[in-house]
């Protein structure tokens, strides 16, 4: 999952990037509204964490611009302790949730996950397809009720495929989801991880299909 941190305070931003990374997110950082707006227009983020108090164009104006452009990314705003008016206005402008500074990282991460789940209109933290289940809160996978051991990269790819069911995930999106591991990743590397996943999933009720020229899709195998 990919998150954009929009925060001008370098210390807070570094803490957030590290916190999200440790929770298996790919976290990018923008220190002002303009680069954030460009990044969110160009890249499909799963979440934006937006500090209201940005220099120049503030967080509220950023949210207004994003929503006016039809960018529907879930937004969690960060406000000062006495910023009730900001919180209300932020929510009115289209933010989805808020946290008051100083915040506890575990709570922020839990809210982030909840927002992402809500935005995908799922009701639990489990992604299930046939005999395969990914538990997003504990980062564990099971296949036919047996634990499925995955590397971090394999998990990232499988999560993207499971979140997209029944749609195809482009190879480029998979490359992006792996960029927290390796910035120089090529589409060929994605092929390698997919083939490893196929070995692990082999004949257990689900299959990763190649959609030529586009990407991959995970399907449930039906027994006829
Ligand atoms: Ca600030």
PDB file of C-alpha atoms and ligand atoms in Angstrom:
ATOM      1  CA  UNK A   1       0.000   0.000   0.000  1.00  0.00           C
ATOM      2  CA  UNK A   2       1.299   3.397  -0.886  1.00  0.00           C
ATOM      3  CA  UNK A   3       0.910   6.523   1.228  1.00  0.00           C
ATOM      4  CA  UNK A   4       1.898  10.140   0.644  1.00  0.00           C
ATOM      5  CA  UNK A   5       2.908  12.121   3.728  1.00  0.00           C
ATOM      6  CA  UNK A   6       2.304  15.862   3.239  1.00  0.00           C
ATOM      7  CA  UNK A   7       4.087  17.541   6.128  1.00  0.00           C
ATOM      8  CA  UNK A   8       6.511  20.455   6.305  1.00  0.00           C
ATOM      9  CA  UNK A   9       7.989  19.531   9.684  1.00  0.00           C
ATOM     10  CA  UNK A  10      10.960  17.339   8.710  1.00  0.00           C
ATOM     11  CA  UNK A  11      11.084  15.522  12.044  1.00  0.00           C
ATOM     12  CA  UNK A  12       7.401  14.635  12.036  1.00  0.00           C
ATOM     13  CA  UNK A  13       7.613  13.671   8.363  1.00  0.00           C
ATOM     14  CA  UNK A  14      10.628  11.409   8.903  1.00  0.00           C
ATOM     15  CA  UNK A  15       8.863   9.704  11.810  1.00  0.00           C
ATOM     16  CA  UNK A  16       5.766   9.141   9.706  1.00  0.00           C
ATOM     17  CA  UNK A  17       7.690   7.806   6.717  1.00  0.00           C
ATOM     18  CA  UNK A  18       9.568   5.412   8.984  1.00  0.00           C
ATOM     19  CA  UNK A  19       6.405   4.385  10.834  1.00  0.00           C
ATOM     20  CA  UNK A  20       4.478   3.666   7.666  1.00  0.00           C
ATOM     21  CA  UNK A  21       7.443   1.827   6.163  1.00  0.00           C
ATOM     22  CA  UNK A  22       7.693  -0.370   9.238  1.00  0.00           C
ATOM     23  CA  UNK A  23       4.001  -1.189   8.770  1.00  0.00           C
ATOM     24  CA  UNK A  24       4.749  -2.361   5.224  1.00  0.00           C
ATOM     25  CA  UNK A  25       3.579   0.736   3.413  1.00  0.00           C
ATOM     26  CA  UNK A  26       5.500   2.429   0.662  1.00  0.00           C
ATOM     27  CA  UNK A  27       5.699   5.966   2.058  1.00  0.00           C
ATOM     28  CA  UNK A  28       6.570   9.063   0.047  1.00  0.00           C
ATOM     29  CA  UNK A  29       6.972  12.559   1.423  1.00  0.00           C
ATOM     30  CA  UNK A  30       6.039  15.999   0.121  1.00  0.00           C
ATOM     31  CA  UNK A  31       6.921  19.079   2.179  1.00  0.00           C
ATOM     32  CA  UNK A  32       4.400  21.418   0.546  1.00  0.00           C
ATOM     33  CA  UNK A  33       0.996  21.385  -1.121  1.00  0.00           C
ATOM     34  CA  UNK A  34       2.046  21.896  -4.742  1.00  0.00           C
ATOM     35  CA  UNK A  35       4.362  18.874  -5.061  1.00  0.00           C
ATOM     36  CA  UNK A  36       1.779  16.847  -3.132  1.00  0.00           C
ATOM     37  CA  UNK A  37      -0.962  17.813  -5.565  1.00  0.00           C
ATOM     38  CA  UNK A  38       1.210  16.801  -8.527  1.00  0.00           C
ATOM     39  CA  UNK A  39       2.193  13.495  -6.928  1.00  0.00           C
ATOM     40  CA  UNK A  40      -1.413  12.628  -6.085  1.00  0.00           C
ATOM     41  CA  UNK A  41      -2.525  13.496  -9.600  1.00  0.00           C
ATOM     42  CA  UNK A  42       0.173  11.301 -11.157  1.00  0.00           C
ATOM     43  CA  UNK A  43       0.303   8.303  -8.857  1.00  0.00           C
ATOM     44  CA  UNK A  44      -2.454   6.129  -7.463  1.00  0.00           C
ATOM     45  CA  UNK A  45      -1.894   6.442  -3.718  1.00  0.00           C
ATOM     46  CA  UNK A  46      -3.930   4.422  -1.244  1.00  0.00           C
ATOM     47  CA  UNK A  47      -3.865   7.239   1.315  1.00  0.00           C
ATOM     48  CA  UNK A  48      -2.689  10.815   1.831  1.00  0.00           C
ATOM     49  CA  UNK A  49      -1.762  12.074   5.303  1.00  0.00           C
ATOM     50  CA  UNK A  50      -2.060  15.858   5.127  1.00  0.00           C
ATOM     51  CA  UNK A  51      -0.823  18.338   7.712  1.00  0.00           C
ATOM     52  CA  UNK A  52      -3.171  21.328   7.781  1.00  0.00           C
ATOM     53  CA  UNK A  53      -0.454  23.794   8.757  1.00  0.00           C
ATOM     54  CA  UNK A  54       1.663  23.902   5.612  1.00  0.00           C
ATOM     55  CA  UNK A  55       3.573  27.007   4.529  1.00  0.00           C
ATOM     56  CA  UNK A  56       2.054  28.776   1.522  1.00  0.00           C
ATOM     57  CA  UNK A  57      -0.889  26.768   0.250  1.00  0.00           C
ATOM     58  CA  UNK A  58      -2.231  25.100   3.396  1.00  0.00           C
ATOM     59  CA  UNK A  59      -3.606  21.606   3.840  1.00  0.00           C
ATOM     60  CA  UNK A  60      -7.235  22.741   3.652  1.00  0.00           C
ATOM     61  CA  UNK A  61      -6.669  24.371   0.278  1.00  0.00           C
ATOM     62  CA  UNK A  62      -4.829  21.252  -0.897  1.00  0.00           C
ATOM     63  CA  UNK A  63      -7.838  19.090   0.015  1.00  0.00           C
ATOM     64  CA  UNK A  64     -10.159  21.527  -1.756  1.00  0.00           C
ATOM     65  CA  UNK A  65      -8.029  21.361  -4.918  1.00  0.00           C
ATOM     66  CA  UNK A  66      -7.737  17.576  -4.872  1.00  0.00           C
ATOM     67  CA  UNK A  67     -11.456  17.038  -4.499  1.00  0.00           C
ATOM     68  CA  UNK A  68     -12.222  19.659  -7.164  1.00  0.00           C
ATOM     69  CA  UNK A  69      -9.975  17.723  -9.545  1.00  0.00           C
ATOM     70  CA  UNK A  70     -11.857  14.549  -8.739  1.00  0.00           C
ATOM     71  CA  UNK A  71      -8.925  12.935  -6.930  1.00  0.00           C
ATOM     72  CA  UNK A  72     -10.665  10.678  -4.453  1.00  0.00           C
ATOM     73  CA  UNK A  73      -7.700   9.371  -2.472  1.00  0.00           C
ATOM     74  CA  UNK A  74      -8.589   8.802   1.206  1.00  0.00           C
ATOM     75  CA  UNK A  75      -7.229  11.722   3.230  1.00  0.00           C
ATOM     76  CA  UNK A  76      -6.285  11.742   6.887  1.00  0.00           C
ATOM     77  CA  UNK A  77      -5.567  15.247   8.177  1.00  0.00           C
ATOM     78  CA  UNK A  78      -3.178  16.196  10.957  1.00  0.00           C
ATOM     79  CA  UNK A  79      -4.214  19.205  13.011  1.00  0.00           C
ATOM     80  CA  UNK A  80      -2.961  21.132  16.007  1.00  0.00           C
ATOM     81  CA  UNK A  81      -4.510  20.468  19.394  1.00  0.00           C
ATOM     82  CA  UNK A  82      -6.553  23.666  19.252  1.00  0.00           C
ATOM     83  CA  UNK A  83      -7.479  23.216  15.604  1.00  0.00           C
ATOM     84  CA  UNK A  84     -11.112  22.216  15.921  1.00  0.00           C
ATOM     85  CA  UNK A  85     -12.194  24.674  13.220  1.00  0.00           C
ATOM     86  CA  UNK A  86      -9.556  23.163  10.924  1.00  0.00           C
ATOM     87  CA  UNK A  87     -10.779  19.653  11.615  1.00  0.00           C
ATOM     88  CA  UNK A  88     -14.379  20.562  10.878  1.00  0.00           C
ATOM     89  CA  UNK A  89     -13.432  22.417   7.735  1.00  0.00           C
ATOM     90  CA  UNK A  90     -11.117  19.616   6.630  1.00  0.00           C
ATOM     91  CA  UNK A  91     -13.862  17.040   6.951  1.00  0.00           C
ATOM     92  CA  UNK A  92     -16.320  19.346   5.191  1.00  0.00           C
ATOM     93  CA  UNK A  93     -13.877  19.748   2.318  1.00  0.00           C
ATOM     94  CA  UNK A  94     -13.625  16.028   1.825  1.00  0.00           C
ATOM     95  CA  UNK A  95     -11.037  14.704   4.276  1.00  0.00           C
ATOM     96  CA  UNK A  96     -11.964  11.280   5.649  1.00  0.00           C
ATOM     97  CA  UNK A  97     -10.511  11.342   9.140  1.00  0.00           C
ATOM     98  CA  UNK A  98      -8.187  13.382  11.321  1.00  0.00           C
ATOM     99  CA  UNK A  99      -5.572  13.018  14.029  1.00  0.00           C
ATOM    100  CA  UNK A 100      -4.619  15.688  16.543  1.00  0.00           C
ATOM    101  CA  UNK A 101      -0.917  16.357  17.087  1.00  0.00           C
ATOM    102  CA  UNK A 102       0.879  14.999  18.973  1.00  0.00           C
ATOM    103  CA  UNK A 103      -0.480  11.602  17.965  1.00  0.00           C
ATOM    104  CA  UNK A 104       0.474   8.041  18.741  1.00  0.00           C
ATOM    105  CA  UNK A 105       1.832   6.245  15.712  1.00  0.00           C
ATOM    106  CA  UNK A 106       0.001   2.938  16.303  1.00  0.00           C
ATOM    107  CA  UNK A 107      -3.337   4.759  16.367  1.00  0.00           C
ATOM    108  CA  UNK A 108      -2.507   6.673  13.220  1.00  0.00           C
ATOM    109  CA  UNK A 109      -1.530   3.457  11.431  1.00  0.00           C
ATOM    110  CA  UNK A 110      -4.715   1.740  12.586  1.00  0.00           C
ATOM    111  CA  UNK A 111      -6.802   4.643  11.325  1.00  0.00           C
ATOM    112  CA  UNK A 112      -4.868   4.629   8.064  1.00  0.00           C
ATOM    113  CA  UNK A 113      -5.616   0.955   7.533  1.00  0.00           C
ATOM    114  CA  UNK A 114      -9.273   1.494   8.433  1.00  0.00           C
ATOM    115  CA  UNK A 115      -9.569   4.347   5.936  1.00  0.00           C
ATOM    116  CA  UNK A 116      -8.019   2.283   3.177  1.00  0.00           C
ATOM    117  CA  UNK A 117     -10.308  -0.620   3.935  1.00  0.00           C
ATOM    118  CA  UNK A 118     -13.324   1.674   3.985  1.00  0.00           C
ATOM    119  CA  UNK A 119     -12.310   3.217   0.694  1.00  0.00           C
ATOM    120  CA  UNK A 120     -12.262  -0.243  -0.794  1.00  0.00           C
ATOM    121  CA  UNK A 121     -15.650  -0.871   0.807  1.00  0.00           C
ATOM    122  CA  UNK A 122     -14.403  -3.938   2.572  1.00  0.00           C
ATOM    123  CA  UNK A 123     -15.689  -4.596   6.068  1.00  0.00           C
ATOM    124  CA  UNK A 124     -12.867  -6.583   7.605  1.00  0.00           C
ATOM    125  CA  UNK A 125      -9.106  -6.646   7.424  1.00  0.00           C
ATOM    126  CA  UNK A 126      -9.206  -9.988   5.632  1.00  0.00           C
ATOM    127  CA  UNK A 127      -8.930 -10.399   1.909  1.00  0.00           C
ATOM    128  CA  UNK A 128     -10.273 -13.756   0.862  1.00  0.00           C
ATOM    129  CA  UNK A 129     -10.442 -15.541  -2.459  1.00  0.00           C
ATOM    130  CA  UNK A 130     -11.429 -19.185  -2.376  1.00  0.00           C
ATOM    131  CA  UNK A 131      -9.026 -20.963   0.000  1.00  0.00           C
ATOM    132  CA  UNK A 132      -6.605 -18.011   0.138  1.00  0.00           C
ATOM    133  CA  UNK A 133      -6.857 -15.412   2.905  1.00  0.00           C
ATOM    134  CA  UNK A 134      -4.628 -12.439   3.609  1.00  0.00           C
ATOM    135  CA  UNK A 135      -5.014 -10.805   6.996  1.00  0.00           C
ATOM    136  CA  UNK A 136      -3.904  -7.215   6.450  1.00  0.00           C
ATOM    137  CA  UNK A 137      -3.730  -6.361  10.140  1.00  0.00           C
ATOM    138  CA  UNK A 138      -1.394  -9.204  11.082  1.00  0.00           C
ATOM    139  CA  UNK A 139       0.284  -9.595   7.691  1.00  0.00           C
ATOM    140  CA  UNK A 140      -0.315 -13.316   7.619  1.00  0.00           C
ATOM    141  CA  UNK A 141      -1.522 -15.454   4.763  1.00  0.00           C
ATOM    142  CA  UNK A 142      -3.259 -18.789   4.849  1.00  0.00           C
ATOM    143  CA  UNK A 143      -3.933 -21.186   2.014  1.00  0.00           C
ATOM    144  CA  UNK A 144      -6.436 -23.982   2.562  1.00  0.00           C
ATOM    145  CA  UNK A 145      -6.205 -23.221   6.296  1.00  0.00           C
ATOM    146  CA  UNK A 146      -2.446 -23.781   6.375  1.00  0.00           C
ATOM    147  CA  UNK A 147      -0.043 -20.879   6.955  1.00  0.00           C
ATOM    148  CA  UNK A 148       1.426 -19.619   3.711  1.00  0.00           C
ATOM    149  CA  UNK A 149       4.955 -18.307   4.051  1.00  0.00           C
ATOM    150  CA  UNK A 150       5.642 -15.265   1.880  1.00  0.00           C
ATOM    151  CA  UNK A 151       8.578 -12.923   1.512  1.00  0.00           C
ATOM    152  CA  UNK A 152       7.867  -9.206   1.811  1.00  0.00           C
ATOM    153  CA  UNK A 153       7.935  -8.739  -1.943  1.00  0.00           C
ATOM    154  CA  UNK A 154       5.682 -11.713  -2.542  1.00  0.00           C
ATOM    155  CA  UNK A 155       3.259 -10.373   0.047  1.00  0.00           C
ATOM    156  CA  UNK A 156       3.147  -6.967  -1.637  1.00  0.00           C
ATOM    157  CA  UNK A 157       2.362  -8.459  -5.019  1.00  0.00           C
ATOM    158  CA  UNK A 158      -0.246 -10.850  -3.680  1.00  0.00           C
ATOM    159  CA  UNK A 159      -1.887  -8.054  -1.677  1.00  0.00           C
ATOM    160  CA  UNK A 160      -2.196  -5.852  -4.763  1.00  0.00           C
ATOM    161  CA  UNK A 161      -3.688  -8.717  -6.748  1.00  0.00           C
ATOM    162  CA  UNK A 162      -6.131  -9.608  -3.969  1.00  0.00           C
ATOM    163  CA  UNK A 163      -7.208  -5.988  -3.481  1.00  0.00           C
ATOM    164  CA  UNK A 164      -7.942  -5.716  -7.190  1.00  0.00           C
ATOM    165  CA  UNK A 165     -10.045  -8.888  -7.614  1.00  0.00           C
ATOM    166  CA  UNK A 166     -11.550  -9.376 -10.180  1.00  0.00           C
ATOM    167  CA  UNK A 167      -9.584  -6.695 -12.012  1.00  0.00           C
ATOM    168  CA  UNK A 168      -6.185  -6.872 -13.649  1.00  0.00           C
ATOM    169  CA  UNK A 169      -3.251  -5.170 -11.938  1.00  0.00           C
ATOM    170  CA  UNK A 170      -0.781  -3.573 -14.301  1.00  0.00           C
ATOM    171  CA  UNK A 171       2.830  -4.605 -14.158  1.00  0.00           C
ATOM    172  CA  UNK A 172       3.708  -0.957 -13.556  1.00  0.00           C
ATOM    173  CA  UNK A 173       1.502  -0.827 -10.460  1.00  0.00           C
ATOM    174  CA  UNK A 174       3.251  -3.937  -9.140  1.00  0.00           C
ATOM    175  CA  UNK A 175       6.640  -2.361  -9.796  1.00  0.00           C
ATOM    176  CA  UNK A 176       5.477   0.683  -7.806  1.00  0.00           C
ATOM    177  CA  UNK A 177       4.242  -1.440  -4.930  1.00  0.00           C
ATOM    178  CA  UNK A 178       7.699  -3.007  -4.699  1.00  0.00           C
ATOM    179  CA  UNK A 179       9.581   0.272  -4.863  1.00  0.00           C
ATOM    180  CA  UNK A 180      10.015   0.385  -1.081  1.00  0.00           C
ATOM    181  CA  UNK A 181      12.280  -2.648  -1.424  1.00  0.00           C
ATOM    182  CA  UNK A 182      14.181  -1.588  -4.498  1.00  0.00           C
ATOM    183  CA  UNK A 183      13.949   1.645  -6.439  1.00  0.00           C
ATOM    184  CA  UNK A 184      15.634   0.160  -9.496  1.00  0.00           C
ATOM    185  CA  UNK A 185      13.121  -2.599  -9.921  1.00  0.00           C
ATOM    186  CA  UNK A 186      12.268  -3.728 -13.433  1.00  0.00           C
ATOM    187  CA  UNK A 187       9.122  -5.386 -14.765  1.00  0.00           C
ATOM    188  CA  UNK A 188      11.242  -8.521 -15.199  1.00  0.00           C
ATOM    189  CA  UNK A 189      11.706  -8.697 -11.450  1.00  0.00           C
ATOM    190  CA  UNK A 190       7.931  -8.646 -11.048  1.00  0.00           C
ATOM    191  CA  UNK A 191       7.771 -11.679 -13.349  1.00  0.00           C
ATOM    192  CA  UNK A 192      10.211 -13.506 -11.113  1.00  0.00           C
ATOM    193  CA  UNK A 193       8.192 -12.805  -7.964  1.00  0.00           C
ATOM    194  CA  UNK A 194       4.971 -13.777  -9.702  1.00  0.00           C
ATOM    195  CA  UNK A 195       6.464 -17.086 -10.799  1.00  0.00           C
ATOM    196  CA  UNK A 196       7.602 -17.755  -7.230  1.00  0.00           C
ATOM    197  CA  UNK A 197       4.105 -16.973  -6.001  1.00  0.00           C
ATOM    198  CA  UNK A 198       2.664 -19.346  -8.569  1.00  0.00           C
ATOM    199  CA  UNK A 199       4.830 -22.124  -7.205  1.00  0.00           C
ATOM    200  CA  UNK A 200       3.587 -21.411  -3.691  1.00  0.00           C
ATOM    201  CA  UNK A 201      -0.065 -21.209  -4.751  1.00  0.00           C
ATOM    202  CA  UNK A 202       0.125 -24.163  -7.111  1.00  0.00           C
ATOM    203  CA  UNK A 203      -3.090 -26.129  -7.494  1.00  0.00           C
ATOM    204  CA  UNK A 204      -4.569 -24.794  -4.300  1.00  0.00           C
ATOM    205  CA  UNK A 205      -7.729 -23.202  -5.616  1.00  0.00           C
ATOM    206  CA  UNK A 206      -6.369 -19.878  -6.880  1.00  0.00           C
ATOM    207  CA  UNK A 207      -4.191 -18.957  -9.817  1.00  0.00           C
ATOM    208  CA  UNK A 208      -2.360 -15.858 -11.011  1.00  0.00           C
ATOM    209  CA  UNK A 209      -3.177 -15.272 -14.684  1.00  0.00           C
ATOM    210  CA  UNK A 210      -1.021 -13.318 -17.058  1.00  0.00           C
ATOM    211  CA  UNK A 211      -2.985 -10.774 -19.061  1.00  0.00           C
ATOM    212  CA  UNK A 212      -0.619 -10.262 -21.919  1.00  0.00           C
ATOM    213  CA  UNK A 213       0.651  -6.737 -22.414  1.00  0.00           C
ATOM    214  CA  UNK A 214      -1.148  -5.491 -19.295  1.00  0.00           C
ATOM    215  CA  UNK A 215      -0.394  -7.323 -16.095  1.00  0.00           C
ATOM    216  CA  UNK A 216      -1.795  -9.981 -13.824  1.00  0.00           C
ATOM    217  CA  UNK A 217      -5.039 -11.042 -12.258  1.00  0.00           C
ATOM    218  CA  UNK A 218      -5.706 -13.548  -9.494  1.00  0.00           C
ATOM    219  CA  UNK A 219      -8.613 -15.940 -10.043  1.00  0.00           C
ATOM    220  CA  UNK A 220     -10.333 -18.588  -8.050  1.00  0.00           C
ATOM    221  CA  UNK A 221     -10.125 -21.966  -9.720  1.00  0.00           C
ATOM    222  CA  UNK A 222     -13.518 -23.572 -10.004  1.00  0.00           C
ATOM    223  CA  UNK A 223     -13.715 -27.304  -9.861  1.00  0.00           C
ATOM    224  CA  UNK A 224     -15.980 -28.489 -12.611  1.00  0.00           C
TER     225      UNK A 224
HETATM  226 CA1  LIG B   1       3.112  22.037   9.740  1.00  0.00          CA
END
